[in-house]
PDB file of C-alpha atoms in Angstrom:
ATOM      1  CA  UNK K1374       0.006   0.155  -0.147  1.00  0.00           C
ATOM      2  CA  UNK K1375       1.068   3.681  -0.234  1.00  0.00           C
ATOM      3  CA  UNK K1376       2.292   4.735   3.287  1.00  0.00           C
ATOM      4  CA  UNK K1377      -0.406   6.890   4.652  1.00  0.00           C
ATOM      5  CA  UNK K1378       2.270   9.625   5.301  1.00  0.00           C
ATOM      6  CA  UNK K1379       2.944  10.008   1.545  1.00  0.00           C
ATOM      7  CA  UNK K1380      -0.705  10.400   0.856  1.00  0.00           C
ATOM      8  CA  UNK K1381      -1.296  14.230   1.081  1.00  0.00           C
ATOM      9  CA  UNK K1382      -4.312  16.301   0.836  1.00  0.00           C
ATOM     10  CA  UNK K1383      -4.157  17.818  -2.666  1.00  0.00           C
ATOM     11  CA  UNK K1384      -3.888  21.807  -2.086  1.00  0.00           C
ATOM     12  CA  UNK K1385      -6.333  22.718  -4.994  1.00  0.00           C
ATOM     13  CA  UNK K1386      -9.100  20.714  -3.094  1.00  0.00           C
ATOM     14  CA  UNK K1387     -12.224  23.089  -2.238  1.00  0.00           C
ATOM     15  CA  UNK K1388     -12.339  23.890   1.385  1.00  0.00           C
ATOM     16  CA  UNK K1389     -15.666  21.988   1.468  1.00  0.00           C
ATOM     17  CA  UNK K1390     -13.703  18.706   0.651  1.00  0.00           C
ATOM     18  CA  UNK K1391     -11.167  19.046   2.645  1.00  0.00           C
ATOM     19  CA  UNK K1392     -12.444  17.928   6.009  1.00  0.00           C
ATOM     20  CA  UNK K1393     -13.534  14.807   4.231  1.00  0.00           C
ATOM     21  CA  UNK K1394     -10.228  14.338   2.730  1.00  0.00           C
ATOM     22  CA  UNK K1395      -8.561  14.483   5.928  1.00  0.00           C
ATOM     23  CA  UNK K1396     -11.158  12.147   7.575  1.00  0.00           C
ATOM     24  CA  UNK K1397     -10.453   9.681   4.364  1.00  0.00           C
ATOM     25  CA  UNK K1398      -6.686   9.900   4.903  1.00  0.00           C
ATOM     26  CA  UNK K1399      -6.991   9.253   8.898  1.00  0.00           C
ATOM     27  CA  UNK K1400      -9.355   6.222   7.867  1.00  0.00           C
ATOM     28  CA  UNK K1401      -6.722   4.925   5.376  1.00  0.00           C
ATOM     29  CA  UNK K1402      -4.266   4.940   7.940  1.00  0.00           C
ATOM     30  CA  UNK K1403      -6.332   3.285  10.465  1.00  0.00           C
ATOM     31  CA  UNK K1404      -7.224   0.565   7.966  1.00  0.00           C
ATOM     32  CA  UNK K1405      -3.650   0.041   6.822  1.00  0.00           C
ATOM     33  CA  UNK K1406      -2.824  -0.508  10.433  1.00  0.00           C
ATOM     34  CA  UNK K1407      -5.399  -2.977  10.854  1.00  0.00           C
ATOM     35  CA  UNK K1408      -4.184  -4.774   7.638  1.00  0.00           C
ATOM     36  CA  UNK K1409      -0.839  -4.973   9.366  1.00  0.00           C
ATOM     37  CA  UNK K1410      -2.048  -6.452  12.216  1.00  0.00           C
ATOM     38  CA  UNK K1411      -4.250  -9.067  10.144  1.00  0.00           C
ATOM     39  CA  UNK K1412      -7.435  -7.599  11.702  1.00  0.00           C
ATOM     40  CA  UNK K1413      -9.427  -8.511   8.453  1.00  0.00           C
ATOM     41  CA  UNK K1414     -12.968  -7.411   9.823  1.00  0.00           C
ATOM     42  CA  UNK K1415     -11.485  -4.016  11.164  1.00  0.00           C
ATOM     43  CA  UNK K1416      -9.668  -3.606   7.896  1.00  0.00           C
ATOM     44  CA  UNK K1417     -13.017  -3.870   5.617  1.00  0.00           C
ATOM     45  CA  UNK K1418     -15.020  -1.428   8.039  1.00  0.00           C
ATOM     46  CA  UNK K1419     -12.106   1.017   8.077  1.00  0.00           C
ATOM     47  CA  UNK K1420     -11.665   0.607   4.239  1.00  0.00           C
ATOM     48  CA  UNK K1421     -15.341   0.980   3.575  1.00  0.00           C
ATOM     49  CA  UNK K1422     -15.332   4.646   5.902  1.00  0.00           C
ATOM     50  CA  UNK K1423     -11.916   5.559   4.145  1.00  0.00           C
ATOM     51  CA  UNK K1424     -13.228   4.966   0.798  1.00  0.00           C
ATOM     52  CA  UNK K1425     -16.493   6.689   1.331  1.00  0.00           C
ATOM     53  CA  UNK K1426     -14.860   9.783   2.714  1.00  0.00           C
ATOM     54  CA  UNK K1427     -12.762   9.989  -0.477  1.00  0.00           C
ATOM     55  CA  UNK K1428     -15.544   9.738  -2.491  1.00  0.00           C
ATOM     56  CA  UNK K1429     -17.075  12.724  -0.277  1.00  0.00           C
ATOM     57  CA  UNK K1430     -14.007  14.598  -0.854  1.00  0.00           C
ATOM     58  CA  UNK K1431     -14.073  13.712  -4.617  1.00  0.00           C
ATOM     59  CA  UNK K1432     -10.516  12.771  -3.955  1.00  0.00           C
ATOM     60  CA  UNK K1433      -9.867   9.036  -4.700  1.00  0.00           C
ATOM     61  CA  UNK K1434      -6.280   8.913  -5.455  1.00  0.00           C
ATOM     62  CA  UNK K1435      -5.063   6.021  -7.978  1.00  0.00           C
ATOM     63  CA  UNK K1436      -2.397   5.288  -5.141  1.00  0.00           C
ATOM     64  CA  UNK K1437      -5.057   3.589  -3.514  1.00  0.00           C
ATOM     65  CA  UNK K1438      -5.363   0.543  -6.040  1.00  0.00           C
ATOM     66  CA  UNK K1439      -3.537  -1.954  -4.013  1.00  0.00           C
ATOM     67  CA  UNK K1440      -5.493  -1.137  -1.067  1.00  0.00           C
ATOM     68  CA  UNK K1441      -8.575  -1.102  -2.935  1.00  0.00           C
ATOM     69  CA  UNK K1442      -7.971  -4.600  -4.279  1.00  0.00           C
ATOM     70  CA  UNK K1443      -7.176  -6.217  -1.094  1.00  0.00           C
ATOM     71  CA  UNK K1444     -10.706  -4.505   0.184  1.00  0.00           C
ATOM     72  CA  UNK K1445     -12.417  -6.182  -2.866  1.00  0.00           C
ATOM     73  CA  UNK K1446     -11.042  -9.617  -2.236  1.00  0.00           C
ATOM     74  CA  UNK K1447     -11.958  -9.198   1.247  1.00  0.00           C
ATOM     75  CA  UNK K1448     -15.664  -8.352   0.652  1.00  0.00           C
ATOM     76  CA  UNK K1449     -15.542 -11.720  -1.655  1.00  0.00           C
ATOM     77  CA  UNK K1450     -14.010 -13.444   1.175  1.00  0.00           C
ATOM     78  CA  UNK K1451     -16.750 -12.346   3.456  1.00  0.00           C
ATOM     79  CA  UNK K1452     -19.465 -13.501   0.918  1.00  0.00           C
ATOM     80  CA  UNK K1453     -20.321  -9.788  -0.313  1.00  0.00           C
ATOM     81  CA  UNK K1454     -19.579 -10.578  -3.622  1.00  0.00           C
ATOM     82  CA  UNK K1455     -22.247  -7.948  -5.505  1.00  0.00           C
ATOM     83  CA  UNK K1456     -20.522  -5.175  -3.399  1.00  0.00           C
ATOM     84  CA  UNK K1457     -17.157  -6.347  -4.311  1.00  0.00           C
ATOM     85  CA  UNK K1458     -18.193  -6.330  -8.176  1.00  0.00           C
ATOM     86  CA  UNK K1459     -19.719  -2.804  -7.524  1.00  0.00           C
ATOM     87  CA  UNK K1460     -16.793  -1.770  -5.997  1.00  0.00           C
ATOM     88  CA  UNK K1461     -14.529  -2.754  -8.793  1.00  0.00           C
ATOM     89  CA  UNK K1462     -16.510  -1.554 -11.409  1.00  0.00           C
ATOM     90  CA  UNK K1463     -16.889   1.914  -9.699  1.00  0.00           C
ATOM     91  CA  UNK K1464     -12.952   1.863  -9.511  1.00  0.00           C
ATOM     92  CA  UNK K1465     -12.876   1.207 -13.271  1.00  0.00           C
ATOM     93  CA  UNK K1466     -15.006   4.055 -14.149  1.00  0.00           C
ATOM     94  CA  UNK K1467     -12.608   6.569 -12.851  1.00  0.00           C
ATOM     95  CA  UNK K1468      -9.670   4.462 -13.674  1.00  0.00           C
ATOM     96  CA  UNK K1469     -10.198   2.193 -16.764  1.00  0.00           C
ATOM     97  CA  UNK K1470      -6.780   1.557 -17.320  1.00  0.00           C
ATOM     98  CA  UNK K1471      -6.286  -0.345 -14.000  1.00  0.00           C
ATOM     99  CA  UNK K1472      -5.336  -3.698 -15.361  1.00  0.00           C
ATOM    100  CA  UNK K1473      -5.108  -5.071 -11.977  1.00  0.00           C
ATOM    101  CA  UNK K1474      -8.708  -4.090 -11.304  1.00  0.00           C
ATOM    102  CA  UNK K1475      -9.577  -5.769 -14.520  1.00  0.00           C
ATOM    103  CA  UNK K1476      -7.933  -8.997 -13.864  1.00  0.00           C
ATOM    104  CA  UNK K1477      -9.744  -9.098 -10.285  1.00  0.00           C
ATOM    105  CA  UNK K1478     -13.041  -8.497 -11.765  1.00  0.00           C
ATOM    106  CA  UNK K1479     -12.532 -10.982 -14.540  1.00  0.00           C
ATOM    107  CA  UNK K1480     -11.654 -13.669 -11.724  1.00  0.00           C
ATOM    108  CA  UNK K1481     -15.061 -12.538  -9.740  1.00  0.00           C
ATOM    109  CA  UNK K1482     -16.978 -12.674 -12.955  1.00  0.00           C
ATOM    110  CA  UNK K1483     -15.702 -16.013 -13.996  1.00  0.00           C
ATOM    111  CA  UNK K1484     -16.494 -17.390 -10.501  1.00  0.00           C
ATOM    112  CA  UNK K1485     -20.041 -16.040 -10.572  1.00  0.00           C
ATOM    113  CA  UNK K1486     -20.553 -17.663 -14.108  1.00  0.00           C
ATOM    114  CA  UNK K1487     -20.579 -14.831 -16.276  1.00  0.00           C
ATOM    115  CA  UNK K1488     -17.963 -15.856 -18.641  1.00  0.00           C
ATOM    116  CA  UNK K1489     -18.473 -13.418 -21.272  1.00  0.00           C
ATOM    117  CA  UNK K1490     -17.572 -10.534 -18.805  1.00  0.00           C
ATOM    118  CA  UNK K1491     -14.683 -12.601 -17.524  1.00  0.00           C
ATOM    119  CA  UNK K1492     -13.376 -13.300 -21.089  1.00  0.00           C
ATOM    120  CA  UNK K1493     -13.604  -9.278 -21.872  1.00  0.00           C
ATOM    121  CA  UNK K1494     -11.751  -8.483 -18.858  1.00  0.00           C
ATOM    122  CA  UNK K1495      -9.244 -11.160 -19.648  1.00  0.00           C
ATOM    123  CA  UNK K1496      -8.501 -10.002 -23.200  1.00  0.00           C
ATOM    124  CA  UNK K1497      -7.806  -6.884 -21.843  1.00  0.00           C
ATOM    125  CA  UNK K1498      -5.403  -7.997 -19.220  1.00  0.00           C
ATOM    126  CA  UNK K1499      -3.792 -10.124 -21.754  1.00  0.00           C
ATOM    127  CA  UNK K1500      -3.115  -7.091 -24.255  1.00  0.00           C
ATOM    128  CA  UNK K1501      -1.258  -5.620 -21.609  1.00  0.00           C
ATOM    129  CA  UNK K1502       0.507  -8.725 -20.181  1.00  0.00           C
ATOM    130  CA  UNK K1503       0.827 -10.982 -23.187  1.00  0.00           C
ATOM    131  CA  UNK K1504       3.720 -12.904 -21.363  1.00  0.00           C
ATOM    132  CA  UNK K1505       1.594 -13.862 -18.344  1.00  0.00           C
ATOM    133  CA  UNK K1506       1.261 -17.455 -18.096  1.00  0.00           C
ATOM    134  CA  UNK K1507      -1.874 -16.853 -15.497  1.00  0.00           C
ATOM    135  CA  UNK K1508      -3.549 -14.441 -18.017  1.00  0.00           C
ATOM    136  CA  UNK K1509      -3.246 -16.821 -20.753  1.00  0.00           C
ATOM    137  CA  UNK K1510      -4.734 -19.589 -18.536  1.00  0.00           C
ATOM    138  CA  UNK K1511      -7.764 -17.730 -17.251  1.00  0.00           C
ATOM    139  CA  UNK K1512      -8.462 -16.547 -20.867  1.00  0.00           C
ATOM    140  CA  UNK K1513      -8.338 -20.326 -22.100  1.00  0.00           C
ATOM    141  CA  UNK K1514     -10.215 -21.281 -19.230  1.00  0.00           C
ATOM    142  CA  UNK K1515     -13.065 -18.608 -19.878  1.00  0.00           C
ATOM    143  CA  UNK K1516     -13.124 -19.229 -23.972  1.00  0.00           C
ATOM    144  CA  UNK K1517     -13.349 -23.013 -23.259  1.00  0.00           C
ATOM    145  CA  UNK K1518     -16.272 -22.756 -21.027  1.00  0.00           C
ATOM    146  CA  UNK K1519     -17.629 -20.338 -23.471  1.00  0.00           C
ATOM    147  CA  UNK K1520     -17.753 -23.048 -26.032  1.00  0.00           C
ATOM    148  CA  UNK K1521     -15.126 -20.691 -28.167  1.00  0.00           C
ATOM    149  CA  UNK K1522     -12.842 -23.735 -28.723  1.00  0.00           C
ATOM    150  CA  UNK K1523     -10.399 -21.937 -31.352  1.00  0.00           C
ATOM    151  CA  UNK K1524      -9.947 -18.895 -29.086  1.00  0.00           C
ATOM    152  CA  UNK K1525      -9.485 -21.384 -26.009  1.00  0.00           C
ATOM    153  CA  UNK K1526      -6.841 -23.304 -28.019  1.00  0.00           C
ATOM    154  CA  UNK K1527      -4.776 -20.172 -29.280  1.00  0.00           C
ATOM    155  CA  UNK K1528      -4.706 -19.154 -25.581  1.00  0.00           C
ATOM    156  CA  UNK K1529      -3.475 -22.732 -24.658  1.00  0.00           C
ATOM    157  CA  UNK K1530      -1.153 -22.570 -27.310  1.00  0.00           C
ATOM    158  CA  UNK K1531       0.392 -19.143 -25.778  1.00  0.00           C
ATOM    159  CA  UNK K1532       0.348 -20.760 -22.448  1.00  0.00           C
ATOM    160  CA  UNK K1533       2.497 -23.829 -23.927  1.00  0.00           C
ATOM    161  CA  UNK K1534       5.191 -21.202 -25.544  1.00  0.00           C
ATOM    162  CA  UNK K1535       5.287 -19.646 -22.601  1.00  0.00           C
ATOM    163  CA  UNK K1536       6.368 -22.600 -20.688  1.00  0.00           C
ATOM    164  CA  UNK K1537       8.737 -23.517 -23.874  1.00  0.00           C
ATOM    165  CA  UNK K1538       6.481 -26.397 -24.925  1.00  0.00           C
ATOM    166  CA  UNK K1539       7.226 -27.449 -28.317  1.00  0.00           C
ATOM    167  CA  UNK K1540       4.472 -26.384 -30.631  1.00  0.00           C
ATOM    168  CA  UNK K1541       2.243 -29.238 -32.254  1.00  0.00           C
ATOM    169  CA  UNK K1542       3.782 -32.096 -29.963  1.00  0.00           C
ATOM    170  CA  UNK K1543       0.625 -31.872 -27.690  1.00  0.00           C
ATOM    171  CA  UNK K1544      -2.680 -33.597 -28.723  1.00  0.00           C
ATOM    172  CA  UNK K1545      -5.830 -31.600 -29.914  1.00  0.00           C
ATOM    173  CA  UNK K1546      -9.196 -32.460 -28.725  1.00  0.00           C
TER     174      UNK K1546
END
């Protein structure tokens, strides 16, 4: 995570948003402390408070991306999948280039059986990380379950090339 002392309230923030911004930064610091103590329940509550305050201040810095992904993961772990998906989509509406959020959402949509959404997210991730074995595997898996066998085979072929397996030396089903 971004160290809380490195997160400064922007000078150009309107006065009406400064108090929520300071509250957001303080809640963020408390959430990071809870995470460092491995206190998941406190982390989720404090992260919710921090994110709410960041939104109220109209200041949601991209430096919070890793913090936000951990928050989403813990929402899922706590059975709040719908909330996790809303959080992830909300983040992407502000930061559409966030590949790690796309990857996280792709996996969540896959687990929910929403394979077209999952494949769409994994395709974007694969363009940014074409040499990621994990991403190619996820893409192959999603395509396979969608019945897009040719696309699945292409992704599997990429996986095999990434582990230096000789092309053409594996059976095609």
